[in-house]
Amino acid sequence: MITVDCKDILPLKSPLAVYTADQVGAAPALKIREFVLDPISDEEIDSASVIKAIKAFLDSLSIAKHFAVIQNKDLISIVALDDFKVEPQPTQPTDQFFSCIHCGYVTQFEAVYNNHMKIHYL
């Protein structure tokens, strides 16, 4: 299990968690200022792959030069290098993500999530 500290990029935490989890094959669990990646299979998550995915995400937004990605054991921190501030995106009811605790399935829609959860209890 790997924890990613996002305190310097809070407005991007949810999309970063989904992107990173998709790239490394993990289930994301969102917390207030961080997210946790839990492996779907019995194999451990490679922290180098997580760092590579985070850097690719930041690169895609052209803000990678403003942040450093630092690893300390199972904690990966994204730290601002300068006074660059990530602008908060306008919040909408569909800005939330629902993640299945059983298999890691992620959706923006609560109704789809509820229907998905039913398959685990048949």
PDB file of C-alpha atoms in Angstrom:
ATOM      1  CA  MET A   1       0.000   0.000   0.000  1.00  0.00           C
ATOM      2  CA  ILE A   2       1.370   3.405  -1.022  1.00  0.00           C
ATOM      3  CA  THR A   3       0.194   6.774   0.321  1.00  0.00           C
ATOM      4  CA  VAL A   4       0.430   9.893  -1.853  1.00  0.00           C
ATOM      5  CA  ASP A   5       0.423  13.219   0.015  1.00  0.00           C
ATOM      6  CA  CYS A   6      -1.342  15.881  -2.076  1.00  0.00           C
ATOM      7  CA  LYS A   7      -1.504  18.839   0.320  1.00  0.00           C
ATOM      8  CA  ASP A   8       0.130  21.191  -2.214  1.00  0.00           C
ATOM      9  CA  ILE A   9      -2.167  20.175  -5.087  1.00  0.00           C
ATOM     10  CA  LEU A  10      -5.503  19.529  -3.344  1.00  0.00           C
ATOM     11  CA  PRO A  11      -7.700  20.658  -6.284  1.00  0.00           C
ATOM     12  CA  LEU A  12      -6.080  17.948  -8.437  1.00  0.00           C
ATOM     13  CA  LYS A  13      -6.185  15.136  -5.851  1.00  0.00           C
ATOM     14  CA  SER A  14      -9.187  13.237  -7.253  1.00  0.00           C
ATOM     15  CA  PRO A  15      -8.175  13.223 -10.932  1.00  0.00           C
ATOM     16  CA  LEU A  16      -4.578  12.440  -9.956  1.00  0.00           C
ATOM     17  CA  ALA A  17      -5.726   9.491  -7.838  1.00  0.00           C
ATOM     18  CA  VAL A  18      -7.818   8.062 -10.674  1.00  0.00           C
ATOM     19  CA  TYR A  19      -5.069   8.560 -13.264  1.00  0.00           C
ATOM     20  CA  THR A  20      -2.334   7.093 -11.066  1.00  0.00           C
ATOM     21  CA  ALA A  21      -4.445   4.112  -9.993  1.00  0.00           C
ATOM     22  CA  ASP A  22      -5.271   3.381 -13.631  1.00  0.00           C
ATOM     23  CA  GLN A  23      -1.604   3.553 -14.659  1.00  0.00           C
ATOM     24  CA  VAL A  24      -0.291   1.236 -11.931  1.00  0.00           C
ATOM     25  CA  GLY A  25      -3.269  -1.116 -11.598  1.00  0.00           C
ATOM     26  CA  ALA A  26      -4.343  -0.228  -8.074  1.00  0.00           C
ATOM     27  CA  ALA A  27      -7.463   0.722  -6.155  1.00  0.00           C
ATOM     28  CA  PRO A  28      -7.455   4.337  -4.915  1.00  0.00           C
ATOM     29  CA  ALA A  29      -8.905   5.409  -1.576  1.00  0.00           C
ATOM     30  CA  LEU A  30      -9.327   9.155  -1.110  1.00  0.00           C
ATOM     31  CA  LYS A  31      -8.594  10.889   2.177  1.00  0.00           C
ATOM     32  CA  ILE A  32      -8.692  14.582   3.099  1.00  0.00           C
ATOM     33  CA  ARG A  33      -5.176  15.574   1.971  1.00  0.00           C
ATOM     34  CA  GLU A  34      -3.909  12.343   0.451  1.00  0.00           C
ATOM     35  CA  PHE A  35      -4.901   9.172  -1.322  1.00  0.00           C
ATOM     36  CA  VAL A  36      -3.858   5.572  -0.818  1.00  0.00           C
ATOM     37  CA  LEU A  37      -3.149   3.061  -3.566  1.00  0.00           C
ATOM     38  CA  ASP A  38      -3.893  -0.537  -2.673  1.00  0.00           C
ATOM     39  CA  PRO A  39      -2.852  -3.352  -5.033  1.00  0.00           C
ATOM     40  CA  ILE A  40      -5.670  -5.214  -6.748  1.00  0.00           C
ATOM     41  CA  SER A  41      -3.663  -8.427  -7.061  1.00  0.00           C
ATOM     42  CA  ASP A  42      -1.269 -10.035  -4.601  1.00  0.00           C
ATOM     43  CA  GLU A  43       1.700  -8.212  -6.155  1.00  0.00           C
ATOM     44  CA  GLU A  44       3.112  -5.101  -4.503  1.00  0.00           C
ATOM     45  CA  ILE A  45       2.792  -1.735  -6.221  1.00  0.00           C
ATOM     46  CA  ASP A  46       6.063  -0.471  -7.668  1.00  0.00           C
ATOM     47  CA  SER A  47       6.669   2.986  -6.198  1.00  0.00           C
ATOM     48  CA  ALA A  48       8.769   3.958  -9.234  1.00  0.00           C
ATOM     49  CA  SER A  49       5.702   3.388 -11.435  1.00  0.00           C
ATOM     50  CA  VAL A  50       3.603   5.560  -9.131  1.00  0.00           C
ATOM     51  CA  ILE A  51       6.163   8.379  -9.272  1.00  0.00           C
ATOM     52  CA  LYS A  52       6.362   8.063 -13.066  1.00  0.00           C
ATOM     53  CA  ALA A  53       2.543   8.270 -13.340  1.00  0.00           C
ATOM     54  CA  ILE A  54       2.395  11.334 -11.049  1.00  0.00           C
ATOM     55  CA  LYS A  55       5.080  13.108 -13.082  1.00  0.00           C
ATOM     56  CA  ALA A  56       3.271  12.256 -16.326  1.00  0.00           C
ATOM     57  CA  PHE A  57       0.030  13.681 -14.911  1.00  0.00           C
ATOM     58  CA  LEU A  58       1.759  16.911 -13.839  1.00  0.00           C
ATOM     59  CA  ASP A  59       3.497  17.082 -17.234  1.00  0.00           C
ATOM     60  CA  SER A  60       0.161  16.784 -19.030  1.00  0.00           C
ATOM     61  CA  LEU A  61      -0.983  19.927 -17.196  1.00  0.00           C
ATOM     62  CA  SER A  62       2.348  21.705 -17.857  1.00  0.00           C
ATOM     63  CA  ILE A  63       2.948  22.253 -14.133  1.00  0.00           C
ATOM     64  CA  ALA A  64       5.630  19.610 -13.500  1.00  0.00           C
ATOM     65  CA  LYS A  65       8.387  22.223 -13.163  1.00  0.00           C
ATOM     66  CA  HIS A  66       6.623  23.712 -10.119  1.00  0.00           C
ATOM     67  CA  PHE A  67       6.508  20.466  -8.089  1.00  0.00           C
ATOM     68  CA  ALA A  68       8.873  17.812  -6.783  1.00  0.00           C
ATOM     69  CA  VAL A  69       7.813  14.222  -6.190  1.00  0.00           C
ATOM     70  CA  ILE A  70       9.611  12.859  -3.129  1.00  0.00           C
ATOM     71  CA  GLN A  71       9.517   9.296  -1.805  1.00  0.00           C
ATOM     72  CA  ASN A  72      10.063   8.245   1.801  1.00  0.00           C
ATOM     73  CA  LYS A  73       9.417   4.490   2.119  1.00  0.00           C
ATOM     74  CA  ASP A  74       5.681   3.995   1.366  1.00  0.00           C
ATOM     75  CA  LEU A  75       4.874   7.741   1.426  1.00  0.00           C
ATOM     76  CA  ILE A  76       5.149   9.786  -1.762  1.00  0.00           C
ATOM     77  CA  SER A  77       4.817  13.554  -1.330  1.00  0.00           C
ATOM     78  CA  ILE A  78       4.135  16.134  -3.998  1.00  0.00           C
ATOM     79  CA  VAL A  79       5.847  19.313  -2.817  1.00  0.00           C
ATOM     80  CA  ALA A  80       5.619  22.799  -4.340  1.00  0.00           C
ATOM     81  CA  LEU A  81       9.022  24.185  -5.346  1.00  0.00           C
ATOM     82  CA  ASP A  82       7.911  27.791  -5.651  1.00  0.00           C
ATOM     83  CA  ASP A  83       4.857  29.902  -4.851  1.00  0.00           C
ATOM     84  CA  PHE A  84       2.840  28.331  -7.670  1.00  0.00           C
ATOM     85  CA  LYS A  85      -0.759  27.734  -6.588  1.00  0.00           C
ATOM     86  CA  VAL A  86      -3.079  25.277  -8.272  1.00  0.00           C
ATOM     87  CA  GLU A  87      -6.350  27.037  -8.949  1.00  0.00           C
ATOM     88  CA  PRO A  88      -9.343  25.274  -7.400  1.00  0.00           C
ATOM     89  CA  GLN A  89     -11.682  23.929 -10.015  1.00  0.00           C
ATOM     90  CA  PRO A  90     -15.336  24.870  -9.659  1.00  0.00           C
ATOM     91  CA  THR A  91     -17.068  22.176  -7.640  1.00  0.00           C
ATOM     92  CA  GLN A  92     -20.027  20.433  -9.161  1.00  0.00           C
ATOM     93  CA  PRO A  93     -22.107  17.553  -7.853  1.00  0.00           C
ATOM     94  CA  THR A  94     -20.417  15.240 -10.397  1.00  0.00           C
ATOM     95  CA  ASP A  95     -16.926  16.172  -9.149  1.00  0.00           C
ATOM     96  CA  GLN A  96     -16.923  13.228  -6.740  1.00  0.00           C
ATOM     97  CA  PHE A  97     -15.588   9.765  -7.460  1.00  0.00           C
ATOM     98  CA  PHE A  98     -16.951   6.558  -6.007  1.00  0.00           C
ATOM     99  CA  SER A  99     -14.468   3.709  -5.660  1.00  0.00           C
ATOM    100  CA  CYS A 100     -15.403   0.075  -5.068  1.00  0.00           C
ATOM    101  CA  ILE A 101     -13.735  -1.281  -1.953  1.00  0.00           C
ATOM    102  CA  HIS A 102     -13.775  -4.809  -3.401  1.00  0.00           C
ATOM    103  CA  CYS A 103     -12.267  -4.407  -6.874  1.00  0.00           C
ATOM    104  CA  GLY A 104     -11.275  -0.754  -7.321  1.00  0.00           C
ATOM    105  CA  TYR A 105     -13.913   0.130  -9.911  1.00  0.00           C
ATOM    106  CA  VAL A 106     -14.219   3.953 -10.092  1.00  0.00           C
ATOM    107  CA  THR A 107     -17.151   6.033 -11.337  1.00  0.00           C
ATOM    108  CA  GLN A 108     -18.435   9.585 -10.958  1.00  0.00           C
ATOM    109  CA  PHE A 109     -22.042   8.495 -10.608  1.00  0.00           C
ATOM    110  CA  GLU A 110     -23.491   7.260  -7.329  1.00  0.00           C
ATOM    111  CA  ALA A 111     -26.287   5.272  -9.021  1.00  0.00           C
ATOM    112  CA  VAL A 112     -23.780   3.387 -11.188  1.00  0.00           C
ATOM    113  CA  TYR A 113     -21.628   2.736  -8.118  1.00  0.00           C
ATOM    114  CA  ASN A 114     -24.615   1.381  -6.142  1.00  0.00           C
ATOM    115  CA  ASN A 115     -25.536  -0.968  -8.999  1.00  0.00           C
ATOM    116  CA  HIS A 116     -21.921  -2.114  -9.264  1.00  0.00           C
ATOM    117  CA  MET A 117     -21.761  -2.892  -5.544  1.00  0.00           C
ATOM    118  CA  LYS A 118     -24.740  -5.230  -5.885  1.00  0.00           C
ATOM    119  CA  ILE A 119     -22.728  -7.660  -8.052  1.00  0.00           C
ATOM    120  CA  HIS A 120     -20.358  -8.319  -5.173  1.00  0.00           C
ATOM    121  CA  TYR A 121     -23.197  -9.506  -2.938  1.00  0.00           C
ATOM    122  CA  LEU A 122     -25.039 -11.861  -5.333  1.00  0.00           C
TER     123      LEU A 122
END
